[in-house]
Tab-separated table of C-alpha atoms and ligand atoms in Angstrom:
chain	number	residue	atom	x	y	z
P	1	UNK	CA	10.027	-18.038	-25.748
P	2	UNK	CA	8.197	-21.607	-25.754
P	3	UNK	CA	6.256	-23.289	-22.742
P	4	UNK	CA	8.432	-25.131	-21.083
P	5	UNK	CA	11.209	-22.211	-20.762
P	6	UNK	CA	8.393	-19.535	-19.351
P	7	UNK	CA	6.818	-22.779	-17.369
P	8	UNK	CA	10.258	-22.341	-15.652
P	9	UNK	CA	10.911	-19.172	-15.589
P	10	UNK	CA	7.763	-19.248	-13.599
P	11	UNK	CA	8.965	-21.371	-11.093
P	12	UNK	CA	12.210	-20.107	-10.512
P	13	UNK	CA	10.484	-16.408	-10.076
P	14	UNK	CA	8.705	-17.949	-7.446
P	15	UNK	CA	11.190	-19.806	-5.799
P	16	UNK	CA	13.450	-16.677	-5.411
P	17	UNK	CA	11.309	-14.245	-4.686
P	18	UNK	CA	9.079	-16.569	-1.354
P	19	UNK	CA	12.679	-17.796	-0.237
P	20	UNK	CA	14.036	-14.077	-0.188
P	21	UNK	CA	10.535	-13.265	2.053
P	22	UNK	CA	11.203	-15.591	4.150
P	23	UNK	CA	14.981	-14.602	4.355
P	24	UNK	CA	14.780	-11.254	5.076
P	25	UNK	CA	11.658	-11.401	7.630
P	26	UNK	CA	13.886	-14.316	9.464
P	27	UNK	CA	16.558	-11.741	9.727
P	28	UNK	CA	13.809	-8.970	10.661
P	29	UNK	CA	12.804	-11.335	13.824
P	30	UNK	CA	16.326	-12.305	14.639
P	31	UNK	CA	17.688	-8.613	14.512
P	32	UNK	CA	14.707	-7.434	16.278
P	33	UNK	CA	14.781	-10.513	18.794
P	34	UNK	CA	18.521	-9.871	19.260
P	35	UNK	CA	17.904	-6.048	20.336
P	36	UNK	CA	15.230	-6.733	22.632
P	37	UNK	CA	16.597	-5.598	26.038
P	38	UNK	CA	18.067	-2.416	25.337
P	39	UNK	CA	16.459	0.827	24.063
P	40	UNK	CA	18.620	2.229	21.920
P	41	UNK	CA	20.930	5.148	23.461
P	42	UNK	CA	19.223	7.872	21.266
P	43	UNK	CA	15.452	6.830	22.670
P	44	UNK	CA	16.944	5.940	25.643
P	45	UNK	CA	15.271	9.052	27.536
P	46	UNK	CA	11.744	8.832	25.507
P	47	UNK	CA	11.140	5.335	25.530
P	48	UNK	CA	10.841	3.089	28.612
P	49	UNK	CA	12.644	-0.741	27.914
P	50	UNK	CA	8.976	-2.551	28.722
P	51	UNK	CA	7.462	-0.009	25.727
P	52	UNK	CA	10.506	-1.243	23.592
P	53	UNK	CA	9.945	-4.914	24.115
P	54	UNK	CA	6.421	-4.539	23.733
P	55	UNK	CA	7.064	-3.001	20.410
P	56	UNK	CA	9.882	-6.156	19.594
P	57	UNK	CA	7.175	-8.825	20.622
P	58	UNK	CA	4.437	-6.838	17.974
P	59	UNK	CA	6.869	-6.163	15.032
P	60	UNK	CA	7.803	-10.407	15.422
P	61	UNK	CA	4.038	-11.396	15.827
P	62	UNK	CA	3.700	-9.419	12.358
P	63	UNK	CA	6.421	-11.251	10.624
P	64	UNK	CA	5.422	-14.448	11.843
P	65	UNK	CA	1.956	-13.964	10.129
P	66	UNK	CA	3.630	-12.338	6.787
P	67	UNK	CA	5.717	-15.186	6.496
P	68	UNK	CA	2.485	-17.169	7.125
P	69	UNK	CA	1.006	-15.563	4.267
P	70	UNK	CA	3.936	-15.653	2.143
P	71	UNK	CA	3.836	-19.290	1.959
P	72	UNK	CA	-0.054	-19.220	1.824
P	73	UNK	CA	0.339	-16.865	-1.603
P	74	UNK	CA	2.677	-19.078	-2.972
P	75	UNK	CA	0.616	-22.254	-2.512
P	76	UNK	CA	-2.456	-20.133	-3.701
P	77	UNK	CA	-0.853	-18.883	-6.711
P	78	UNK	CA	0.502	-23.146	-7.761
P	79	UNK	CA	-3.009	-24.543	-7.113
P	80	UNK	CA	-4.787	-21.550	-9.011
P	81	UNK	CA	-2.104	-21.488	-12.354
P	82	UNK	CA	-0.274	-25.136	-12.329
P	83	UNK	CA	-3.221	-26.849	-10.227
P	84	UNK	CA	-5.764	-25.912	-12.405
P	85	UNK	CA	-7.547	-23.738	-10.472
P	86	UNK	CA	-7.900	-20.744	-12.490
P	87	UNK	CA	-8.578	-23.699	-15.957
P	88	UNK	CA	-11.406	-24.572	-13.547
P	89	UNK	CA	-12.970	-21.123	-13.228
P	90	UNK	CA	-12.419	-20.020	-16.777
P	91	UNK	CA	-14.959	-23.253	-17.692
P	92	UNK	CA	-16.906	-22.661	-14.943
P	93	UNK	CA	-17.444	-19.146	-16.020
P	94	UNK	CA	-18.514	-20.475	-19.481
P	95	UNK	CA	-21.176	-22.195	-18.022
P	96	UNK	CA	-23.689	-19.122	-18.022
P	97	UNK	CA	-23.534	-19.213	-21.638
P	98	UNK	CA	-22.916	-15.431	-22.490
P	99	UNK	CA	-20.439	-14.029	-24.920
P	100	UNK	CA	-16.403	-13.336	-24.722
P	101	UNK	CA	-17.401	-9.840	-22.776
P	102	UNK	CA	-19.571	-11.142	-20.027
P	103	UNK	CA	-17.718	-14.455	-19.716
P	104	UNK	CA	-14.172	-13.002	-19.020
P	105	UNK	CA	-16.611	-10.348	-16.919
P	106	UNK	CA	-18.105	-13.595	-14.373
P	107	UNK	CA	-14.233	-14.837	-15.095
P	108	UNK	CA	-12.188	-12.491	-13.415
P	109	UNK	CA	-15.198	-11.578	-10.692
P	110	UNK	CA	-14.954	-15.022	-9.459
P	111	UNK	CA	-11.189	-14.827	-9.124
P	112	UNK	CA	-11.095	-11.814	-7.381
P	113	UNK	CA	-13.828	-12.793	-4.868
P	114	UNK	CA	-11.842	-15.925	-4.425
P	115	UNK	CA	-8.735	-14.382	-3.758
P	116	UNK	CA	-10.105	-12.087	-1.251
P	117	UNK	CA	-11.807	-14.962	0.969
P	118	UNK	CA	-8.509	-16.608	0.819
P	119	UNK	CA	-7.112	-13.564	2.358
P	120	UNK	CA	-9.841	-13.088	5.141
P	121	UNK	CA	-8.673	-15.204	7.538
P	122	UNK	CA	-5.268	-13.319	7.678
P	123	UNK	CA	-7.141	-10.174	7.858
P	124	UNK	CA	-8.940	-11.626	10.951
P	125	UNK	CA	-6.260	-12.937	12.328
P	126	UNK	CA	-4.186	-9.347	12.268
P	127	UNK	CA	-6.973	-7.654	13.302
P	128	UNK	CA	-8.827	-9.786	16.135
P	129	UNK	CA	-5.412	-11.304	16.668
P	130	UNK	CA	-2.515	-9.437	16.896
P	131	UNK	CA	-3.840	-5.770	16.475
P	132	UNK	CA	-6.055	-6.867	19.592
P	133	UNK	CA	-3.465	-8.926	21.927
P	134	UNK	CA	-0.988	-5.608	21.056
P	135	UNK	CA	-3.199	-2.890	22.308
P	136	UNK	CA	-4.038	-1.854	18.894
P	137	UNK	CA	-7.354	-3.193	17.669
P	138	UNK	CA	-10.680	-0.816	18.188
P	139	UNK	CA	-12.332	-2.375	15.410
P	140	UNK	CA	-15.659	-4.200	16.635
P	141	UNK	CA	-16.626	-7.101	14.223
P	142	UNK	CA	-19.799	-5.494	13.410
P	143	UNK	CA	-18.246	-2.354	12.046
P	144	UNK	CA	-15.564	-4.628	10.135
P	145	UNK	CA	-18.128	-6.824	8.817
P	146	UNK	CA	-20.122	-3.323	7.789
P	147	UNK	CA	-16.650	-2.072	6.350
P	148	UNK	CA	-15.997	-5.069	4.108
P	149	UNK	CA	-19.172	-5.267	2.856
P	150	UNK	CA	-19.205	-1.164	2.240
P	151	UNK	CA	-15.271	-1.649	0.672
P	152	UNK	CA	-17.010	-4.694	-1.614
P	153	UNK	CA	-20.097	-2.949	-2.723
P	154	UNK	CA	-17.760	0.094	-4.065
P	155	UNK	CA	-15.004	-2.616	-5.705
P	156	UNK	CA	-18.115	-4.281	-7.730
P	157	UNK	CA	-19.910	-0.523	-8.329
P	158	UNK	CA	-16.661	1.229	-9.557
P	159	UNK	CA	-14.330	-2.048	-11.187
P	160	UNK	CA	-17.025	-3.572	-13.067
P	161	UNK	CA	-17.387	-0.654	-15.411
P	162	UNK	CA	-13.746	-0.309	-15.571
P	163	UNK	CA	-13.335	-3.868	-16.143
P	164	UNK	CA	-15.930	-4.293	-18.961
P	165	UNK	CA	-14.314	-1.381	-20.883
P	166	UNK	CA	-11.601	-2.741	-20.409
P	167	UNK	CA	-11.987	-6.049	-21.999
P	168	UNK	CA	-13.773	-4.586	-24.874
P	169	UNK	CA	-11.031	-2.275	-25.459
P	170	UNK	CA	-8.694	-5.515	-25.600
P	171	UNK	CA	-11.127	-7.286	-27.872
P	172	UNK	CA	-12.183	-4.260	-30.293
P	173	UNK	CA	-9.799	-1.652	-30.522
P	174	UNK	CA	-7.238	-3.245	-32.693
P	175	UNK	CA	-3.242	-3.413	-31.643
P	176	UNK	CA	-2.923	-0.321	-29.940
P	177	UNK	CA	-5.822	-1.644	-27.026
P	178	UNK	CA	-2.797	-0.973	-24.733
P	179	UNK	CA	-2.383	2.203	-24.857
P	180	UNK	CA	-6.593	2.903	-25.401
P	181	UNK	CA	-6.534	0.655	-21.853
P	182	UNK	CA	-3.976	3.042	-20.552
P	183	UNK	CA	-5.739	6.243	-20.952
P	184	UNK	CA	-9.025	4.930	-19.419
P	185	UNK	CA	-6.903	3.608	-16.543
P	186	UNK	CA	-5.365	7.129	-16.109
P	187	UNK	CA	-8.446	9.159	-16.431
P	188	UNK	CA	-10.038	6.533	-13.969
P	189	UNK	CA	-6.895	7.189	-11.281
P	190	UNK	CA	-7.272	10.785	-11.618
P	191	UNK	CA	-10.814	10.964	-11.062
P	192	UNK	CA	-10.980	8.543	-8.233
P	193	UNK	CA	-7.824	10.837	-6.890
P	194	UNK	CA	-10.241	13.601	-7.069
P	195	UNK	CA	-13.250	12.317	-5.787
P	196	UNK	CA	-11.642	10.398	-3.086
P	197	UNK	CA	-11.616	12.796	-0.215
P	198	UNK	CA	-15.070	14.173	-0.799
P	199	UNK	CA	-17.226	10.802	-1.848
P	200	UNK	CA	-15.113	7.472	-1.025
P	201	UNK	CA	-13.587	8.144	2.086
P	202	UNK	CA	-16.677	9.694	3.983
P	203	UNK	CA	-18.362	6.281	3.567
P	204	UNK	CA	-15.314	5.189	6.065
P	205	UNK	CA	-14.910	7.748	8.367
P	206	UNK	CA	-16.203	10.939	9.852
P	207	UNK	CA	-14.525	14.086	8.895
P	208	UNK	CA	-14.531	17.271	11.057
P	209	UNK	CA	-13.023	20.629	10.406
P	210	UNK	CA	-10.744	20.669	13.002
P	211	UNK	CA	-12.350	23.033	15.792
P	212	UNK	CA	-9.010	23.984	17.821
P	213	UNK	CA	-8.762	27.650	16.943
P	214	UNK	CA	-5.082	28.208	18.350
P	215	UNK	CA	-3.623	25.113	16.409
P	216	UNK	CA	-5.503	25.899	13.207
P	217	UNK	CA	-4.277	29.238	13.525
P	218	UNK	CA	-0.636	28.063	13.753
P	219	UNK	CA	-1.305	25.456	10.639
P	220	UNK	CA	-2.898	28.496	8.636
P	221	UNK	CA	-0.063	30.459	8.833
P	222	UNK	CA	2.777	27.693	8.195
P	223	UNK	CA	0.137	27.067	4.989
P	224	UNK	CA	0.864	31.070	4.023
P	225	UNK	CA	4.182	30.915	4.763
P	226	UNK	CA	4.979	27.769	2.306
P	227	UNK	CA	2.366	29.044	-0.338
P	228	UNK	CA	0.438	25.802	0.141
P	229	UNK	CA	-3.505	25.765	-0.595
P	230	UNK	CA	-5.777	23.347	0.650
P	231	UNK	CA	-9.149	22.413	0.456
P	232	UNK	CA	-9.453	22.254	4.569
P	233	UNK	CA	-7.869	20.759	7.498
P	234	UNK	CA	-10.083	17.794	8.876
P	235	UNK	CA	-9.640	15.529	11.534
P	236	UNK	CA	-10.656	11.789	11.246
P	237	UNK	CA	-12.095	9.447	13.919
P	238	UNK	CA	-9.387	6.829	13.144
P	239	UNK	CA	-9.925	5.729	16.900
P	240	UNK	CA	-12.739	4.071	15.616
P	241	UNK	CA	-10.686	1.172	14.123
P	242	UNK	CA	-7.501	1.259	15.851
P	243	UNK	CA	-5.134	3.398	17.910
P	244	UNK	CA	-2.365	3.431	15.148
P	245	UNK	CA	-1.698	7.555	14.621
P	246	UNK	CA	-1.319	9.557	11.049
P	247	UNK	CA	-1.424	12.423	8.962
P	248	UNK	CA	-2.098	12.576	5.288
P	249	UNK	CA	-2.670	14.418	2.454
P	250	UNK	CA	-5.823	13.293	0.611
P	251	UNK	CA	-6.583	14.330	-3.460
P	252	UNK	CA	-5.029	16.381	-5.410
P	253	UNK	CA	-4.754	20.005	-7.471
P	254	UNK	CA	-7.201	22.073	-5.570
P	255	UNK	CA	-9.096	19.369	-3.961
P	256	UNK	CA	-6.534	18.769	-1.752
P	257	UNK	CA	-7.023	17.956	1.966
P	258	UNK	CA	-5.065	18.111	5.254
P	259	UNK	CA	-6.352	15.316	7.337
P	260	UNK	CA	-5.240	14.468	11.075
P	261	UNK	CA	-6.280	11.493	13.047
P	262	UNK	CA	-7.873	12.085	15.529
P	263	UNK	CA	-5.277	9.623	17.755
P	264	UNK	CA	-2.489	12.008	16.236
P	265	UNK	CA	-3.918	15.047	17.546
P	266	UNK	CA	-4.517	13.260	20.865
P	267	UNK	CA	-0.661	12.806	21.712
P	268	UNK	CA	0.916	15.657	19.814
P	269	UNK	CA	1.996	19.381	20.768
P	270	UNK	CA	0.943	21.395	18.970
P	271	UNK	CA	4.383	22.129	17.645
P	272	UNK	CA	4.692	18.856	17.037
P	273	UNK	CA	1.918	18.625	14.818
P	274	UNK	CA	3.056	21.596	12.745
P	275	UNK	CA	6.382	19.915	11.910
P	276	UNK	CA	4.291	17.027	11.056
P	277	UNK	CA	2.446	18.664	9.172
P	278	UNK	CA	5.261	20.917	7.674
P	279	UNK	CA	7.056	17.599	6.792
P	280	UNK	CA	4.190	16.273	4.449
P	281	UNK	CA	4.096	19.695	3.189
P	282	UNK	CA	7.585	19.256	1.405
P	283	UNK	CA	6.662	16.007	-0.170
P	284	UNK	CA	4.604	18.491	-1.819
P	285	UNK	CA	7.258	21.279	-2.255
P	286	UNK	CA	9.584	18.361	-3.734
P	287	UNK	CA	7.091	17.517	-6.292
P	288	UNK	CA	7.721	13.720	-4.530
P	289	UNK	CA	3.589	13.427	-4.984
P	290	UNK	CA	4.083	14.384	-8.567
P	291	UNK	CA	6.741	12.314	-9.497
P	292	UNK	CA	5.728	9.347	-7.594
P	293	UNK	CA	2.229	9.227	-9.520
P	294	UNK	CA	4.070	9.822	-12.657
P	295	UNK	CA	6.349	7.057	-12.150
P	296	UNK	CA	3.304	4.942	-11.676
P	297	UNK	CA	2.159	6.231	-14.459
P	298	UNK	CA	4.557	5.335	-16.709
P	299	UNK	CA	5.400	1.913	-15.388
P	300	UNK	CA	1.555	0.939	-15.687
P	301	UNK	CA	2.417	1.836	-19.487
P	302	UNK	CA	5.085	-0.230	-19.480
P	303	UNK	CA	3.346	-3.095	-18.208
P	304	UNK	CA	0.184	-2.827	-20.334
P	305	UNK	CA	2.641	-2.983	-23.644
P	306	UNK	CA	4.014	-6.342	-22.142
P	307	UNK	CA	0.820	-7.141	-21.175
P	308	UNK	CA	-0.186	-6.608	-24.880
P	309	UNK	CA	3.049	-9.323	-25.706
P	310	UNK	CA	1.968	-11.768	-23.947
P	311	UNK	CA	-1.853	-11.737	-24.646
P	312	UNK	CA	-1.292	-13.499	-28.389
P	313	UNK	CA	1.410	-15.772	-27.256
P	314	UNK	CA	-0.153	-19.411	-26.333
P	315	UNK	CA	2.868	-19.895	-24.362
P	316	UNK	CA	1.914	-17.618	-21.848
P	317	UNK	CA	-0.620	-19.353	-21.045
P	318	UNK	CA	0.278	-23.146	-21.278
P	319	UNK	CA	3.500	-21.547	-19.594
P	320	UNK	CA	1.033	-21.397	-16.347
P	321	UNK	CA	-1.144	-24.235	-16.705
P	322	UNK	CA	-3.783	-22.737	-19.614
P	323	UNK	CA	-4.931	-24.635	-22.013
P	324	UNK	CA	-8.101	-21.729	-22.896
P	325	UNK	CA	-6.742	-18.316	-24.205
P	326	UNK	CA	-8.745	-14.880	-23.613
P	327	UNK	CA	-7.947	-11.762	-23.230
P	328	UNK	CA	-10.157	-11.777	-19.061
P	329	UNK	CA	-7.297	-14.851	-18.740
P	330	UNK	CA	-4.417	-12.875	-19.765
P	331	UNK	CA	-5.460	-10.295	-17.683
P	332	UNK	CA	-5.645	-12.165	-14.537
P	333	UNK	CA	-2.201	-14.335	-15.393
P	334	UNK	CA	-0.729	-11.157	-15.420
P	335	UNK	CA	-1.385	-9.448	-12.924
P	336	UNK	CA	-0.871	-12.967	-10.593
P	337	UNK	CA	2.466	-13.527	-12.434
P	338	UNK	CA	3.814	-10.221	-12.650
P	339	UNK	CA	4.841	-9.279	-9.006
P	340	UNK	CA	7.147	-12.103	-8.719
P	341	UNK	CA	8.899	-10.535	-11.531
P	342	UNK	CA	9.050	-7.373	-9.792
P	343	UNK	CA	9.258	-8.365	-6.206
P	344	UNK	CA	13.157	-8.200	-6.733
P	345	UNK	CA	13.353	-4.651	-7.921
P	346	UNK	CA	11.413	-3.524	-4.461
P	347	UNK	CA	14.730	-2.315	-2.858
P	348	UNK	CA	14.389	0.848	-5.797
P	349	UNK	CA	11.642	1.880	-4.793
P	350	UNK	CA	12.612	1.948	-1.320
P	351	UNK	CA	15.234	3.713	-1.575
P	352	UNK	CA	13.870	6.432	-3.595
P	353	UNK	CA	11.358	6.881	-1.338
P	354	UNK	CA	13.778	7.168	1.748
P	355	UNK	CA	15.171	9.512	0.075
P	356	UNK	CA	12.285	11.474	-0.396
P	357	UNK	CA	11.790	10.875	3.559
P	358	UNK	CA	14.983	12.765	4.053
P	359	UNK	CA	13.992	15.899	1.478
P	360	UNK	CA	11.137	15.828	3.799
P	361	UNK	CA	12.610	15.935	6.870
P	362	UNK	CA	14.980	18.454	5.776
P	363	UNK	CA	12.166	20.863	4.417
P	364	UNK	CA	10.462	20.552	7.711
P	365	UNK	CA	13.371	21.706	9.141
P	366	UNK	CA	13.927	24.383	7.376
P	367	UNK	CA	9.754	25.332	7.755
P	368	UNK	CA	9.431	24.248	11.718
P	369	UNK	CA	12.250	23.437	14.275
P	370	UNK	CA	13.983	19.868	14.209
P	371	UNK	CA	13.641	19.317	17.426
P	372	UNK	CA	9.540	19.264	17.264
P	373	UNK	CA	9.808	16.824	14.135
P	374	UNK	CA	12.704	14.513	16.316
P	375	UNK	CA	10.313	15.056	19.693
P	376	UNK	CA	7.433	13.887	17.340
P	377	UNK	CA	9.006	11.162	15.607
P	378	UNK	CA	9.979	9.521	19.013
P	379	UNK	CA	6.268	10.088	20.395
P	380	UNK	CA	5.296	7.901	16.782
P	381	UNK	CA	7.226	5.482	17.032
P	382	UNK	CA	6.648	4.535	21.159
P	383	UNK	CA	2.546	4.697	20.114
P	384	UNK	CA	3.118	2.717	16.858
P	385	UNK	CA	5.429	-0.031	18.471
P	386	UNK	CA	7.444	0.423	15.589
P	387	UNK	CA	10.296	-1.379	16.062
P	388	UNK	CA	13.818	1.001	16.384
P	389	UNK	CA	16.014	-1.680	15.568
P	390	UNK	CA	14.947	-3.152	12.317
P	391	UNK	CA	17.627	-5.637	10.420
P	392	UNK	CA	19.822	-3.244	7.936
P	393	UNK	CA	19.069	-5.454	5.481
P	394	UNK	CA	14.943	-5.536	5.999
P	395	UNK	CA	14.656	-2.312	6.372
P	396	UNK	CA	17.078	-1.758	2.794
P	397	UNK	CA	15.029	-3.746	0.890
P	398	UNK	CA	11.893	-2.890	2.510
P	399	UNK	CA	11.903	-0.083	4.654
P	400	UNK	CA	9.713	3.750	2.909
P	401	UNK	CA	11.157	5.463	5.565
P	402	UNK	CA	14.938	5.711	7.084
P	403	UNK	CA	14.858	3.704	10.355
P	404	UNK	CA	14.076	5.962	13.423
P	405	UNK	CA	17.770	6.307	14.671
P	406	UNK	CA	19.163	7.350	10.926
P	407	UNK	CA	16.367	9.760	10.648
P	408	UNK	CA	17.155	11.362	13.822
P	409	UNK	CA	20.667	11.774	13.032
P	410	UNK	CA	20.138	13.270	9.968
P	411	UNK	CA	17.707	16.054	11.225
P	412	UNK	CA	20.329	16.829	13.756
P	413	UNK	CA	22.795	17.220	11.619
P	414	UNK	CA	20.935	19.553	9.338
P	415	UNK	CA	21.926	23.260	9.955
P	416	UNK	CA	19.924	25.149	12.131
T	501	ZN	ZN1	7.049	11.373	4.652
């Protein structure tokens, strides 16, 4: 590899992968603009045509501004490698006159912050914007400004550490720092994974034990009858922020949680919310949790070892418009560079993961009665404005879950 070849490599990565953004989400609107006046026949009997348009009009106000971004990231991403930018910071950085460590420390701080204020405004603009004109938005500005500051405050408190022994790792422990950098990184994941539910997420949100006796009852015993033990079934005041509905899993081994949203539990039978529930009980039963974080796992692996390629190599970074070399550089290049290099393998992941959607389904099924799980699907989708007509091709490449018509179909076909 030389300079000039990765300097192009570089550019072609980005080329393809911003044009095939912009591709698919022009198909997305046109697909969704194109099915606009006619509910499809299998929601034709839950879902009113003005609740359908309204959910058209929201998914293309959402493209617009992704495609918005898309070019923003682009433009970000030349001005900070090729423009300079990031040559800029790294000398800036050395201006506080500390060692490797705490320069590559003030290095990659002021890139991040950086990168996060040149996201804001699209943040804003989703929230106060769209989320808002859509029905959506219950987020004041004083509890977002309160929640940024409480989400930055944690970022500095729990990635500095991480970061510092990181780079030392990288600068001390010999050739193998990729793998040392790996098991820190794991042990970090799993702890956060553990601690998540009880110590980050509380600093969000409120969490109550849910207090309806006759549905808690009902959950309780489709938790007995799949073998499935939880820490607790909590319900969340997501109404605080927006009226978007969900149920999740939080943590993991026996720290696991059940929590509802409150929104959920405000539109669902109770039936409905045990196939719901019974639904992300088999992406437990299917080990899909398991796998998924061992897939990440691995691949993290993966990338550190080509991270650890790269790092020595000076045409890595004159490649990207370097002419300094440290391992806080590398770091950053890399983790910029790399998703362009990835963005193309996307539809893999996708698909795996609708196919997990379909395991789901079908152990729901088999746990609850379709119908609920079709019932609460539709009742989703109407309060999400999701759209029901997404462009095949979008939703290939894109889509975690089948689209709503293809998921229907297939839990009616399963056997009763
Ligand atoms: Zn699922």
């Amino acid at each position: 590899m030389t300079a000039p070849l990765f300097h192009t490599l570089f550019l072609a990565a980005l080329a393809v992968s911003l044009c095939l953004r912009l591709f698919l989400a022009q198909r997305q609107i046109a697909h969704v603009r194109a099915h606009r006046n006619a509910v499809p026949a299998a929601f034709a009997s839950s879902i009113p045509l003005a609740t359908h348009q309204h959910a058209a009009d929201y998914t293309i106000a959402k493209m617009r501004l992704s495609m918005a971004s898309s070019l923003f990231d682009a433009l970000l991403l030349l001005v900070l490698t090729l423009g300079g930018g990031l040559q800029y910071l790294w000398q800036t950085s050395a201006l506080a006159g500390l060692e490797a460590l705490g320069q590559g420390l003030v290095f990659v701080a002021l890139t991040t912050l950086l990168s996060a204020l040149a996201g804001l405004p699209f943040t804003l603009i989703s929230t106060f914007g769209i989320e808002a004109h859509y029905g959506f938005n219950k987020i004041t500005p004083r509890l977002f400004m309160s929640d940024l500051l409480r989400s930055t405050l944690l970022s500095v408190l729990l990635g500095l550490p991480l970061l510092a022994l990181v780079l030392w790792l990288m600068q001390g422990a010999g050739t193998l720092w990729w793998l040392w950098v790996w098991l820190v990184w794991a042990g970090f994941s799993l702890i956060l994974l553990l601690v998540y539910p009880t110590f980050i997420a509380p600093l969000f949100n409120r969490f109550q034990p849910l207090d309806d006796k006759v549905l808690a009852a009902r959950i309780d015993q489709l938790l007995s009858r799949t073998g499935f033990k939880s820490q607790g079934i909590f319900v969340m005041d997501g109404s605080r922020r927006s009226s978007h509905g969900n149920a999740y899993f939080t943590g993991f081994g026996a720290a696991k949680r059940i929590v509802f949203f409150d929104t959920l539990l405000g539109t669902l039978s109770h039936a409905e919310v045990e196939a719901v529930l019974a639904h992300e009980l088999g992406h437990f039963k299917k080990k899909h949790v398991a796998k998924r974080m061992a897939t990440t796992f691995a691949l993290a692996l993966g990338f550190l070892f080509i991270l650890g390629q790269c790092l020595t190599n000076f045409w890595f970074y004159q490649g990207l418009g370097l002419s300094s070399q440290s391992h806080a550089i590398a770091l950053v290049l890399f983790f910029m560079v790399m998703p362009l290099f990835t963005f193309p393998l996307t539809p893999l992941s996708s698909l795996l993961s609708r196919k997990h959607e379909y395991e789901a389904d079908a152990f729901a099924a088999g746990e609850t009665a379709a119908s609920d799980l079709i019932s609460a699907l539709a009742k989703l989708y109407r309060d999400n404005a999701s759209t029901l007509t997404p462009d095949p091709l979008y939703s290939a490449f894109y889509d975690s879950h089948p689209p709503a018509a293809l998921r229907i179909a297939h839990l009616k076909g399963l056997p009763a």
